[in-house]
Coordinates of C-alpha atoms and ligand atoms in Angstrom, one line a residue:
M1 CA 5.8 -79.0 -6.4
S2 CA 8.3 -76.3 -5.5
K3 CA 7.9 -74.4 -2.2
S4 CA 6.6 -70.8 -2.6
R5 CA 5.9 -67.7 -0.6
I6 CA 2.1 -67.4 -0.8
L7 CA -0.1 -64.5 0.0
V8 CA -3.8 -65.3 0.7
T9 CA -5.9 -62.1 0.9
G10 CA -9.1 -62.8 2.8
G11 CA -7.2 -65.6 4.4
A12 CA -9.1 -65.4 7.7
G13 CA -12.5 -66.1 6.0
F14 CA -14.2 -69.4 5.5
I15 CA -12.5 -70.6 2.3
G16 CA -9.3 -68.6 3.0
S17 CA -8.6 -70.3 6.3
N18 CA -9.1 -73.8 4.8
L19 CA -6.8 -72.8 2.0
C20 CA -4.1 -71.5 4.3
R21 CA -4.2 -74.8 6.2
R22 CA -3.8 -76.8 3.0
L23 CA -0.9 -74.6 1.7
L24 CA 0.9 -75.0 5.0
E25 CA 0.4 -78.8 4.8
D26 CA 1.9 -78.7 1.3
G27 CA 5.0 -77.1 2.8
H28 CA 4.6 -73.5 1.6
T29 CA 5.3 -70.2 3.5
V30 CA 1.9 -68.6 3.9
T31 CA 0.8 -65.0 4.8
S32 CA -2.9 -64.3 5.4
L33 CA -3.9 -60.7 4.9
D34 CA -7.4 -59.8 6.1
N35 CA -9.3 -56.8 7.4
F36 CA -11.5 -59.2 9.5
Q37 CA -14.8 -57.7 8.1
T38 CA -16.3 -61.2 7.9
G39 CA -13.4 -63.4 8.8
S40 CA -11.5 -63.8 12.1
A41 CA -8.0 -64.6 13.2
Q42 CA -9.7 -67.3 15.3
N43 CA -10.1 -69.3 12.0
H44 CA -6.3 -69.7 11.9
L45 CA -5.9 -70.8 15.5
D46 CA -5.1 -74.4 14.9
Y47 CA -2.0 -73.4 12.8
L48 CA -1.4 -69.8 14.1
K49 CA 1.9 -70.8 15.6
H50 CA 3.2 -72.7 12.6
P51 CA 6.7 -71.4 11.8
N52 CA 5.8 -70.8 8.1
F53 CA 2.6 -68.8 8.8
T54 CA 2.0 -65.1 9.3
V55 CA -1.2 -63.1 9.8
I56 CA -1.4 -59.5 8.8
E57 CA -4.4 -57.2 9.5
G58 CA -4.8 -55.2 6.4
D59 CA -7.3 -54.0 3.8
I60 CA -6.7 -54.6 0.1
F61 CA -8.3 -51.2 -0.7
E62 CA -5.1 -49.8 0.9
P63 CA -1.8 -50.0 -1.0
L64 CA 0.0 -53.3 -0.4
E65 CA 3.7 -54.0 0.2
E66 CA 3.9 -57.8 0.8
E67 CA 6.4 -60.1 -0.9
A68 CA 5.0 -63.2 -2.6
D69 CA 5.5 -65.6 -5.5
L70 CA 1.9 -66.6 -5.6
I71 CA -1.2 -64.6 -4.6
F72 CA -4.7 -66.0 -4.0
N73 CA -7.1 -63.0 -3.9
L74 CA -10.1 -64.2 -1.8
A75 CA -10.7 -60.9 0.0
C76 CA -14.4 -60.0 -0.3
P77 CA -17.5 -60.9 1.8
A78 CA -19.4 -63.7 0.0
S79 CA -22.7 -64.0 1.9
P80 CA -25.5 -61.8 0.5
P81 CA -26.5 -60.3 3.9
H82 CA -22.9 -59.4 4.5
Y83 CA -22.0 -57.9 1.1
Q84 CA -25.3 -56.1 0.9
A85 CA -24.8 -54.5 4.4
S86 CA -22.2 -52.2 2.9
P87 CA -22.4 -52.2 -0.9
I88 CA -20.0 -49.3 -1.4
K89 CA -17.3 -51.2 0.6
T90 CA -18.1 -54.3 -1.4
L91 CA -17.4 -52.4 -4.6
Q92 CA -14.3 -50.8 -3.2
T93 CA -12.9 -54.2 -2.3
S94 CA -14.0 -55.8 -5.7
V95 CA -12.6 -53.0 -7.9
G96 CA -10.1 -50.8 -6.1
G97 CA -8.9 -53.7 -3.9
V98 CA -8.5 -56.0 -6.9
M99 CA -6.4 -53.3 -8.7
N100 CA -4.1 -53.0 -5.6
V101 CA -3.6 -56.8 -5.5
L102 CA -2.9 -56.9 -9.2
D103 CA -0.4 -54.0 -8.8
L104 CA 1.3 -56.0 -6.0
A105 CA 1.5 -59.0 -8.5
V106 CA 3.1 -56.7 -11.0
R107 CA 5.8 -55.5 -8.5
N108 CA 6.5 -59.1 -7.3
R109 CA 6.2 -60.7 -10.8
A110 CA 3.8 -63.0 -9.0
R111 CA 1.2 -65.4 -10.4
I112 CA -2.3 -64.3 -9.1
L113 CA -5.5 -66.2 -8.7
Q114 CA -8.9 -64.4 -8.4
A115 CA -11.7 -65.9 -6.4
S116 CA -14.5 -65.0 -8.9
T117 CA -18.0 -66.5 -8.6
S118 CA -21.0 -68.1 -10.3
E119 CA -22.7 -64.8 -9.6
V120 CA -21.1 -63.5 -12.8
Y121 CA -23.8 -65.6 -14.5
G122 CA -26.5 -63.8 -12.5
D123 CA -30.0 -65.4 -12.9
P124 CA -28.9 -67.7 -15.7
L125 CA -30.8 -68.3 -18.9
V126 CA -28.5 -71.1 -19.8
H127 CA -28.4 -74.2 -17.6
P128 CA -26.0 -75.7 -16.5
Q129 CA -23.6 -72.8 -16.8
P130 CA -20.4 -73.2 -19.0
E131 CA -17.6 -70.6 -18.9
S132 CA -18.6 -69.4 -22.3
Y133 CA -22.0 -68.1 -21.0
F134 CA -21.9 -64.2 -20.6
G135 CA -24.6 -64.2 -17.9
N136 CA -27.8 -62.4 -17.0
V137 CA -27.0 -59.9 -14.3
N138 CA -29.0 -56.9 -13.0
P139 CA -26.5 -54.0 -12.7
F140 CA -29.0 -52.0 -10.6
G141 CA -30.2 -54.0 -7.6
E142 CA -29.4 -55.6 -4.2
R143 CA -26.9 -58.1 -5.6
S144 CA -25.3 -55.8 -8.1
C145 CA -22.5 -54.5 -5.8
Y146 CA -21.2 -58.1 -5.6
D147 CA -22.1 -59.5 -9.0
E148 CA -20.9 -56.5 -11.0
G149 CA -17.9 -56.0 -8.7
K150 CA -16.8 -59.6 -9.4
R151 CA -17.4 -59.1 -13.2
C152 CA -15.3 -56.0 -13.0
G153 CA -12.7 -58.0 -11.1
E154 CA -12.5 -60.5 -14.1
A155 CA -12.2 -57.5 -16.5
L156 CA -9.3 -56.1 -14.4
F157 CA -7.6 -59.5 -14.5
Y158 CA -8.0 -59.6 -18.3
A159 CA -6.7 -56.0 -18.6
Y160 CA -3.6 -56.5 -16.4
N161 CA -2.8 -59.7 -18.3
S162 CA -3.1 -58.2 -21.7
E163 CA -1.5 -54.8 -21.0
M164 CA 1.1 -55.7 -18.3
G165 CA 1.6 -59.5 -18.9
V166 CA 0.4 -60.5 -15.4
D167 CA 0.2 -64.2 -14.9
I168 CA -3.4 -64.7 -14.0
R169 CA -5.8 -67.5 -12.9
I170 CA -9.6 -67.1 -12.4
A171 CA -11.8 -69.5 -10.5
R172 CA -15.5 -69.1 -10.8
I173 CA -16.5 -70.6 -7.5
F174 CA -20.0 -72.1 -7.0
N175 CA -21.8 -72.4 -3.7
T176 CA -19.2 -73.8 -1.2
Y177 CA -19.9 -74.9 2.4
G178 CA -18.1 -76.7 5.2
P179 CA -16.3 -76.2 8.6
G180 CA -15.0 -72.7 9.0
M181 CA -18.3 -71.0 8.2
R182 CA -19.7 -68.6 10.7
A183 CA -22.8 -69.6 12.5
D184 CA -24.2 -66.2 11.6
D185 CA -22.9 -66.2 8.0
G186 CA -26.4 -65.9 6.6
R187 CA -25.9 -68.4 3.7
V188 CA -28.3 -71.2 3.3
V189 CA -26.2 -74.2 4.5
S190 CA -25.1 -72.6 7.7
N191 CA -28.5 -71.1 8.4
F192 CA -30.3 -74.4 7.9
I193 CA -27.8 -76.4 10.0
V194 CA -27.8 -73.9 12.9
Q195 CA -31.6 -73.6 12.8
A196 CA -32.0 -77.4 12.8
L197 CA -29.5 -77.9 15.7
K198 CA -31.5 -75.4 17.7
N199 CA -34.8 -77.0 16.7
E200 CA -35.8 -73.5 15.4
P201 CA -37.8 -72.9 12.2
I202 CA -35.9 -73.6 9.0
T203 CA -36.3 -70.4 6.9
I204 CA -37.0 -71.1 3.2
Y205 CA -37.0 -68.0 1.0
G206 CA -39.7 -68.3 -1.6
D207 CA -41.2 -71.7 -2.3
G208 CA -37.8 -73.5 -2.1
S209 CA -37.9 -74.7 -5.7
Q210 CA -34.8 -72.6 -6.6
T211 CA -31.7 -74.8 -7.0
R212 CA -28.0 -74.6 -6.0
S213 CA -25.1 -77.1 -6.4
F214 CA -23.1 -77.4 -3.1
C215 CA -19.4 -78.0 -3.1
Y216 CA -17.6 -79.2 0.1
V217 CA -14.7 -76.9 1.0
D218 CA -11.9 -79.5 0.8
D219 CA -12.9 -80.2 -2.8
L220 CA -13.0 -76.5 -3.6
V221 CA -9.6 -75.9 -2.0
D222 CA -8.1 -78.8 -4.0
G223 CA -9.5 -77.2 -7.2
L224 CA -8.0 -73.8 -6.3
V225 CA -4.6 -75.3 -5.7
K226 CA -4.7 -77.3 -9.0
L227 CA -5.8 -74.2 -10.9
M228 CA -3.0 -72.1 -9.4
H229 CA -0.5 -74.7 -10.6
S230 CA -2.0 -75.1 -14.1
S231 CA -1.4 -73.0 -17.1
I232 CA -5.0 -71.9 -17.7
D233 CA -5.3 -68.1 -17.8
R234 CA -9.0 -68.0 -18.6
P235 CA -12.0 -68.4 -16.2
V236 CA -12.6 -71.9 -14.9
N237 CA -15.8 -73.1 -13.1
L238 CA -15.2 -74.8 -9.8
G239 CA -18.2 -76.4 -8.0
N240 CA -20.1 -79.6 -7.5
P241 CA -22.3 -80.3 -10.5
V242 CA -25.0 -82.2 -8.4
E243 CA -28.0 -79.9 -8.2
F244 CA -30.5 -79.7 -5.3
T245 CA -33.6 -77.5 -4.6
V246 CA -33.4 -75.5 -1.5
R247 CA -36.4 -77.5 -0.2
Q248 CA -34.4 -80.7 -0.7
L249 CA -31.5 -79.2 1.2
A250 CA -33.8 -78.4 4.1
D251 CA -35.2 -81.9 4.2
L252 CA -31.8 -83.4 4.1
V253 CA -30.5 -81.2 7.0
I254 CA -33.6 -82.1 9.1
E255 CA -33.0 -85.8 8.4
L256 CA -29.2 -85.7 9.2
T257 CA -29.6 -83.7 12.4
G258 CA -32.8 -85.5 13.6
S259 CA -34.2 -82.1 14.2
R260 CA -37.8 -81.2 15.3
S261 CA -37.6 -78.0 13.2
K262 CA -40.5 -77.1 11.0
I263 CA -40.2 -75.3 7.6
E264 CA -41.1 -71.6 7.6
S265 CA -41.5 -69.5 4.4
R266 CA -39.9 -66.1 4.0
P267 CA -40.1 -63.7 1.0
L268 CA -37.7 -64.5 -1.8
P269 CA -35.0 -61.8 -2.1
S270 CA -34.9 -59.8 -5.3
D271 CA -32.8 -61.2 -8.2
D272 CA -32.3 -64.5 -6.4
P273 CA -31.1 -66.9 -9.1
K274 CA -33.7 -69.6 -9.9
L275 CA -31.3 -72.2 -11.1
R276 CA -27.5 -72.8 -10.6
R277 CA -25.3 -75.7 -11.6
P278 CA -21.8 -75.6 -13.0
D279 CA -20.6 -77.2 -16.2
I280 CA -17.2 -78.3 -14.9
S281 CA -16.0 -80.1 -18.0
L282 CA -13.2 -77.6 -18.5
A283 CA -11.9 -78.3 -14.9
E284 CA -12.3 -82.1 -15.3
R285 CA -10.4 -82.1 -18.6
E286 CA -7.7 -79.5 -17.9
L287 CA -7.2 -79.9 -14.2
N288 CA -8.2 -83.5 -13.8
W289 CA -10.4 -82.2 -11.0
H290 CA -13.8 -83.6 -9.9
P291 CA -15.4 -83.0 -6.5
G292 CA -15.4 -86.2 -4.4
V293 CA -17.5 -85.3 -1.3
A294 CA -21.3 -86.0 -1.7
L295 CA -23.7 -83.5 -0.1
A296 CA -24.9 -85.9 2.7
E297 CA -21.2 -86.6 3.7
G298 CA -20.2 -83.0 3.6
L299 CA -23.3 -81.9 5.5
T300 CA -22.5 -84.6 8.2
R301 CA -19.0 -83.2 8.7
T302 CA -20.4 -79.6 8.7
I303 CA -23.1 -80.5 11.2
A304 CA -20.5 -81.9 13.5
Y305 CA -18.5 -78.7 13.3
F306 CA -21.5 -76.5 14.1
D307 CA -22.7 -78.9 16.8
E308 CA -19.3 -78.6 18.5
G309 CA -19.3 -74.9 18.3
L310 CA -22.8 -74.5 19.5
S311 CA -22.4 -76.9 22.4
R312 CA -19.8 -74.4 23.8
T313 CA -22.6 -71.8 24.0
R314 CA -25.0 -74.2 25.8
P315 CA -24.3 -73.7 29.6
R316 CA -26.5 -76.6 30.6
L317 CA -24.3 -79.1 28.6
R318 CA -21.1 -77.9 30.2
G319 CA -22.2 -76.9 33.7
R320 CA -21.0 -73.4 33.2
Q321 CA -20.7 -70.9 30.4
S322 CA -17.6 -71.8 28.3
N323 CA -15.6 -69.3 26.3
S324 CA -13.4 -71.7 24.6
I325 CA -13.5 -74.5 22.0
A326 CA -11.3 -77.4 21.2
V327 CA -9.8 -77.7 17.7
G328 CA -10.4 -80.7 15.5
R329 CA -7.5 -80.4 13.2
S330 CA -3.9 -79.2 13.8
L331 CA -0.7 -79.2 11.8
P332 CA 2.7 -80.6 12.7
H333 CA 4.8 -77.9 14.4
A334 CA 1.8 -76.0 15.6
E335 CA 1.4 -75.9 19.3
P336 CA -1.9 -77.1 20.8
I337 CA -4.2 -74.2 21.2
V338 CA -7.4 -73.4 23.2
L339 CA -9.6 -71.2 21.0
T340 CA -12.0 -68.5 22.0
L341 CA -15.4 -69.0 20.3
P342 CA -15.3 -69.0 16.5
N343 CA -16.9 -66.0 14.8
G344 CA -20.6 -65.9 15.2
F345 CA -21.1 -68.7 17.6
A346 CA -21.6 -66.5 20.6
K347 CA -24.4 -64.5 19.0
A348 CA -27.9 -65.3 20.1
G349 CA -29.7 -65.2 16.8
L350 CA -29.0 -65.7 13.1
S351 CA -28.7 -62.9 10.7
N352 CA -30.2 -63.7 7.4
G353 CA -30.6 -60.1 6.2
H354 CA -33.7 -61.0 4.1
A355 CA -36.4 -61.5 6.7
Ligands
LIG401 P1 -15.8 -65.0 3.8 O1 -16.7 -63.8 3.9 O2 -15.9 -66.0 4.8 O3 -14.3 -64.6 3.6 C1 -13.9 -63.4 3.0 C2 -12.7 -62.8 3.7 O4 -12.3 -61.6 3.1 C3 -13.1 -62.5 5.2 O5 -12.1 -63.0 6.0 C4 -13.1 -60.9 5.2 O6 -12.8 -60.4 6.4 C5 -12.0 -60.7 4.1 N1 -12.1 -59.3 3.5 C6 -13.3 -58.8 3.0 N2 -13.0 -57.6 2.4 C7 -11.6 -57.4 2.6 C8 -10.7 -56.3 2.3 N3 -11.2 -55.2 1.7 N4 -9.4 -56.5 2.6 C9 -9.0 -57.6 3.2 N5 -9.8 -58.6 3.6 C10 -11.1 -58.5 3.3 O7 -16.2 -65.6 2.3 P2 -15.8 -67.0 1.7 O8 -17.0 -67.8 1.5 O9 -14.6 -67.5 2.4 O10 -15.3 -66.4 0.2 C11 -14.0 -66.2 -0.1 C12 -13.9 -65.7 -1.6 O11 -14.5 -66.7 -2.4 C13 -14.6 -64.4 -1.8 O12 -13.9 -63.6 -2.7 C14 -15.9 -64.8 -2.5 O13 -16.4 -63.9 -3.3 C15 -15.5 -66.1 -3.2 N6 -16.6 -67.0 -3.4 C16 -17.1 -67.8 -2.4 C17 -18.1 -68.6 -2.6 C18 -18.7 -69.5 -1.5 O14 -19.7 -70.2 -1.8 N7 -18.1 -69.5 -0.3 C19 -18.7 -68.7 -3.9 C20 -18.3 -67.9 -4.9 C21 -17.2 -67.1 -4.7
LIG402 N1 -31.9 -69.2 1.3 C1 -33.0 -69.7 2.0 N2 -33.0 -69.6 3.4 C2 -31.9 -69.1 4.0 C3 -30.8 -68.6 3.3 C4 -30.9 -68.7 1.9 O1 -34.0 -70.2 1.4 O2 -32.0 -69.0 5.3 C5 -31.9 -69.4 -0.2 C6 -31.6 -68.1 -1.0 O3 -32.8 -67.4 -1.2 C7 -31.0 -68.7 -2.2 C8 -30.3 -70.0 -1.8 O4 -30.9 -70.3 -0.5 O5 -32.0 -69.1 -3.1 C9 -28.8 -69.9 -1.6 O6 -28.6 -68.7 -0.8 P1 -27.2 -68.3 -0.3 O7 -27.4 -67.0 0.5 O8 -26.6 -69.4 0.4 O9 -26.3 -68.1 -1.6 P2 -26.6 -67.5 -3.0 O10 -26.3 -68.6 -3.9 O11 -28.0 -66.9 -3.1 O12 -25.6 -66.4 -3.2

């Protein structure tokens, strides 16, 4: 694969920071552009001093001037409590921001990949969801700023491709989890793990019978890279097709952590999809991609990540309050680094936004 100048917008977020690491490992020159709304430069710290890496603080809703051969547009908060906290900003990012990134692709003659989402299928009436399904989305509700914003993002990609000839890729990403998530992210995997590690109640919204299919971040990043280097210019589902109820996830997290946590019910948020599972036959056939990390294995790695982060906030374990954390992974050429606490770890409680 030839070496490229790659711009990752939203690079300081959960998926973005894992993607930047992988692209540097592959030998590319990488720029992360992020407004740090939900991400943090701390997510880059194990490769921050890599000679081929640059971080820029910037917002995709503002005009962009970077130079790149390839652009991954990941900029957008993905957790419901975060994107619902400022719905107008979510729409600005998803619509005006996407236009700015597409205009940048036009000026650079760059190939551009959009991080779209399974939310374009809404509360699906077809199960599992193939790319041909048009979805069942409420345009006037709590989730609509994100769901309709992402649907408009796909429409913009289609328009720039057909009218301006922009070279596009679209990944419809299903629920992804792993190291790099914030402790206060608010999504189900991070909430359950942090609650279990603290022996606090596990908050199940509704009766826990709703399903999701959880993809480990390394698998997802691999799919994004393969899609970028493919010739598929229509939407492609990327996710793990093994489906679990939220209740099963809670039980598994309790088992893997050995937690004393009890289950606590909370109201189900409005428009919460009842079922979600990707049909990934297109990605399997065209990208030769299939996720390889089973949920129990991925959760074990993610639990270790959160346990390490949380242990830094437990004075009794360290003798004194620590403000730094060791880094598990680092790249060649990157100097050893002592991190300040990752985003969210220092906070006392969890934000779930739904309680
Ligand atoms: P995240 O919230 O951890 O990362 C998003 C990043 O974008 C953050 O660093 C944030 O600061 C940045 N950002 C937000 N608005 C911005 C703006 N206007 N300008 C510049 N930067 C901005 O979320 P994530 O889970 O890493 O998701 C990354 C992308 O993948 C998002 O576009 C999301 O919609 C998509 N996606 C994620 C999932 C998932 O399960 N994680 C599922 C479907 C789609
Ligand atoms: N959920 C839950 N408890 C939590 C957080 C989420 O039961 O503490 C549920 C949520 O209602 C949804 C599922 O878990 O049914 C996945 O939620 P998440 O916010 O991770 O992502 P979504 O797929 O809804 O965007």
